[in-house]
């Protein structure tokens, strides 16, 4: 098995209706190594989002047709842990409060310093466990998917998702078979311990066959299992 490759660049969608500003922000973030897509309105944003969910969104509130607040509310409902940076001309206290209440991690008032914007994106993802390390895995608990640092993903079963939920809560620390069995709705008897072991073996084989890297799930002698390395939860 090969060592895990470096992580793909942070992916960002910039939603801004003013074309010159949109292009300026996109160019700056791209030069900083981020993978940037842009949208001028809500419809364009949702098309990009449905095609591939980003790590972070830079969102203007004063958009035509669908207001940025409505976009933020729906985005927070779909992906509550996504990095959301609002960059808007609305600087009143009540606007800031509304921004944070609808899901903003950072609220910036225009004109925005692009260096500060880049730092805000990176800091937001570090706090959420995404993009913080070059070898971070990512578990999508809603979509039942596991992605490796190269961006390759596998579909998980319900049992595998529960297993990964347990392990990703305390990466690097052993999680007992008892705890995993209980989360799987099983008893703590030996036959259900074997079910846990079988679930781990199947997931390891799936990871190694599809991603061609050593599965980062380790046995903790006489205890259970642990996930080795950083992992972000979506």
mmCIF file of N, CA and C in Angstrom, residues 7-8 10 55-56 80-83 105 120-140 147-149 168-169 171 227 229-234:
data_model
loop_
_atom_site.group_PDB
_atom_site.id
_atom_site.type_symbol
_atom_site.label_atom_id
_atom_site.label_comp_id
_atom_site.label_asym_id
_atom_site.label_seq_id
_atom_site.Cartn_x
_atom_site.Cartn_y
_atom_site.Cartn_z
ATOM 1 N N UNK A 7 -3.438 16.282 0.430
ATOM 2 C CA UNK A 7 -4.844 16.620 0.286
ATOM 3 C C UNK A 7 -5.068 17.542 -0.904
ATOM 4 N N UNK A 8 -6.255 17.474 -1.495
ATOM 5 C CA UNK A 8 -6.575 18.415 -2.562
ATOM 6 C C UNK A 8 -6.714 19.813 -1.988
ATOM 7 N N UNK A 10 -8.213 23.429 -0.826
ATOM 8 C CA UNK A 10 -9.491 23.862 -0.272
ATOM 9 C C UNK A 10 -10.383 24.340 -1.416
ATOM 10 N N UNK A 55 -15.730 23.164 0.355
ATOM 11 C CA UNK A 55 -15.335 23.223 1.763
ATOM 12 C C UNK A 55 -15.869 24.498 2.414
ATOM 13 N N UNK A 56 -15.907 25.589 1.630
ATOM 14 C CA UNK A 56 -16.308 26.884 2.185
ATOM 15 C C UNK A 56 -17.053 27.698 1.122
ATOM 16 N N UNK A 80 -24.567 21.991 7.990
ATOM 17 C CA UNK A 80 -24.330 22.901 9.122
ATOM 18 C C UNK A 80 -22.864 23.114 9.469
ATOM 19 N N UNK A 81 -21.972 22.233 8.995
ATOM 20 C CA UNK A 81 -20.560 22.376 9.345
ATOM 21 C C UNK A 81 -19.726 22.973 8.215
ATOM 22 N N UNK A 82 -20.365 23.396 7.129
ATOM 23 C CA UNK A 82 -19.619 23.993 6.035
ATOM 24 C C UNK A 82 -19.074 25.353 6.465
ATOM 25 N N UNK A 83 -17.916 25.729 5.933
ATOM 26 C CA UNK A 83 -17.357 27.033 6.253
ATOM 27 C C UNK A 83 -18.106 28.130 5.514
ATOM 28 N N UNK A 105 -19.825 31.729 9.888
ATOM 29 C CA UNK A 105 -18.698 31.529 10.789
ATOM 30 C C UNK A 105 -17.932 32.834 10.987
ATOM 31 N N UNK A 120 -9.557 34.126 7.057
ATOM 32 C CA UNK A 120 -10.842 33.733 7.648
ATOM 33 C C UNK A 120 -11.274 32.360 7.135
ATOM 34 N N UNK A 121 -11.073 32.120 5.836
ATOM 35 C CA UNK A 121 -11.431 30.821 5.261
ATOM 36 C C UNK A 121 -10.615 29.715 5.916
ATOM 37 N N UNK A 122 -9.318 29.914 5.977
ATOM 38 C CA UNK A 122 -8.441 28.881 6.540
ATOM 39 C C UNK A 122 -8.722 28.643 8.021
ATOM 40 N N UNK A 123 -8.945 29.714 8.768
ATOM 41 C CA UNK A 123 -9.219 29.572 10.196
ATOM 42 C C UNK A 123 -10.534 28.849 10.438
ATOM 43 N N UNK A 124 -11.530 29.158 9.614
ATOM 44 C CA UNK A 124 -12.835 28.511 9.747
ATOM 45 C C UNK A 124 -12.722 27.016 9.522
ATOM 46 N N UNK A 125 -11.977 26.618 8.510
ATOM 47 C CA UNK A 125 -11.841 25.199 8.210
ATOM 48 C C UNK A 125 -10.980 24.482 9.245
ATOM 49 N N UNK A 126 -9.986 25.172 9.797
ATOM 50 C CA UNK A 126 -9.211 24.558 10.870
ATOM 51 C C UNK A 126 -10.093 24.251 12.074
ATOM 52 N N UNK A 127 -10.950 25.201 12.414
ATOM 53 C CA UNK A 127 -11.818 25.007 13.585
ATOM 54 C C UNK A 127 -12.817 23.880 13.357
ATOM 55 N N UNK A 128 -13.261 23.678 12.112
ATOM 56 C CA UNK A 128 -14.247 22.641 11.827
ATOM 57 C C UNK A 128 -13.609 21.289 11.549
ATOM 58 N N UNK A 129 -12.256 21.251 11.528
ATOM 59 C CA UNK A 129 -11.575 19.986 11.272
ATOM 60 C C UNK A 129 -11.350 19.711 9.810
ATOM 61 N N UNK A 130 -11.653 20.666 8.911
ATOM 62 C CA UNK A 130 -11.441 20.512 7.487
ATOM 63 C C UNK A 130 -10.241 21.351 7.074
ATOM 64 N N UNK A 131 -9.467 20.809 6.171
ATOM 65 C CA UNK A 131 -8.368 21.560 5.598
ATOM 66 C C UNK A 131 -7.282 21.937 6.585
ATOM 67 N N UNK A 132 -7.314 21.362 7.785
ATOM 68 C CA UNK A 132 -6.335 21.740 8.792
ATOM 69 C C UNK A 132 -5.012 21.010 8.625
ATOM 70 N N UNK A 133 -5.032 19.859 8.008
ATOM 71 C CA UNK A 133 -3.826 19.076 7.823
ATOM 72 C C UNK A 133 -3.752 18.609 6.384
ATOM 73 N N UNK A 134 -2.544 18.418 5.844
ATOM 74 C CA UNK A 134 -2.424 17.976 4.465
ATOM 75 C C UNK A 134 -2.854 16.536 4.252
ATOM 76 N N UNK A 135 -3.083 15.775 5.344
ATOM 77 C CA UNK A 135 -3.465 14.382 5.205
ATOM 78 C C UNK A 135 -4.811 14.106 5.858
ATOM 79 N N UNK A 136 -5.709 15.058 5.869
ATOM 80 C CA UNK A 136 -6.991 14.882 6.548
ATOM 81 C C UNK A 136 -7.964 14.064 5.711
ATOM 82 N N UNK A 137 -8.605 13.098 6.363
ATOM 83 C CA UNK A 137 -9.720 12.358 5.776
ATOM 84 C C UNK A 137 -10.998 13.126 6.088
ATOM 85 N N UNK A 138 -12.084 12.765 5.411
ATOM 86 C CA UNK A 138 -13.352 13.433 5.671
ATOM 87 C C UNK A 138 -14.479 12.415 5.650
ATOM 88 N N UNK A 139 -15.331 12.475 6.673
ATOM 89 C CA UNK A 139 -16.482 11.594 6.759
ATOM 90 C C UNK A 139 -17.750 12.412 6.607
ATOM 91 N N UNK A 140 -18.573 12.049 5.641
ATOM 92 C CA UNK A 140 -19.868 12.690 5.414
ATOM 93 C C UNK A 140 -20.921 11.809 6.076
ATOM 94 N N UNK A 147 -14.073 10.115 2.416
ATOM 95 C CA UNK A 147 -13.136 10.613 1.410
ATOM 96 C C UNK A 147 -11.728 10.592 1.970
ATOM 97 N N UNK A 148 -10.780 10.168 1.134
ATOM 98 C CA UNK A 148 -9.387 10.154 1.565
ATOM 99 C C UNK A 148 -8.739 11.504 1.275
ATOM 100 N N UNK A 149 -7.489 11.721 1.669
ATOM 101 C CA UNK A 149 -6.857 13.031 1.463
ATOM 102 C C UNK A 149 -6.751 13.448 0.006
ATOM 103 N N UNK A 168 -14.425 8.674 14.445
ATOM 104 C CA UNK A 168 -14.039 10.049 14.108
ATOM 105 C C UNK A 168 -14.323 11.039 15.225
ATOM 106 N N UNK A 169 -15.091 10.632 16.218
ATOM 107 C CA UNK A 169 -15.327 11.513 17.375
ATOM 108 C C UNK A 169 -14.058 11.698 18.204
ATOM 109 N N UNK A 171 -10.436 10.812 17.140
ATOM 110 C CA UNK A 171 -9.366 10.266 16.296
ATOM 111 C C UNK A 171 -8.081 10.058 17.082
ATOM 112 N N UNK A 227 -9.064 5.335 14.844
ATOM 113 C CA UNK A 227 -8.774 5.920 13.536
ATOM 114 C C UNK A 227 -7.501 6.728 13.666
ATOM 115 N N UNK A 229 -4.815 9.371 12.443
ATOM 116 C CA UNK A 229 -4.681 10.536 11.571
ATOM 117 C C UNK A 229 -5.848 11.486 11.699
ATOM 118 N N UNK A 230 -5.689 12.709 11.183
ATOM 119 C CA UNK A 230 -6.746 13.720 11.266
ATOM 120 C C UNK A 230 -7.925 13.379 10.377
ATOM 121 N N UNK A 231 -9.104 13.741 10.821
ATOM 122 C CA UNK A 231 -10.305 13.504 10.030
ATOM 123 C C UNK A 231 -11.309 14.608 10.323
ATOM 124 N N UNK A 232 -11.944 15.119 9.268
ATOM 125 C CA UNK A 232 -12.986 16.122 9.401
ATOM 126 C C UNK A 232 -14.352 15.491 9.240
ATOM 127 N N UNK A 233 -15.331 16.004 9.971
ATOM 128 C CA UNK A 233 -16.703 15.479 9.923
ATOM 129 C C UNK A 233 -17.598 16.500 9.249
ATOM 130 N N UNK A 234 -18.419 16.018 8.308
ATOM 131 C CA UNK A 234 -19.344 16.902 7.572
ATOM 132 C C UNK A 234 -20.760 16.560 7.951
#
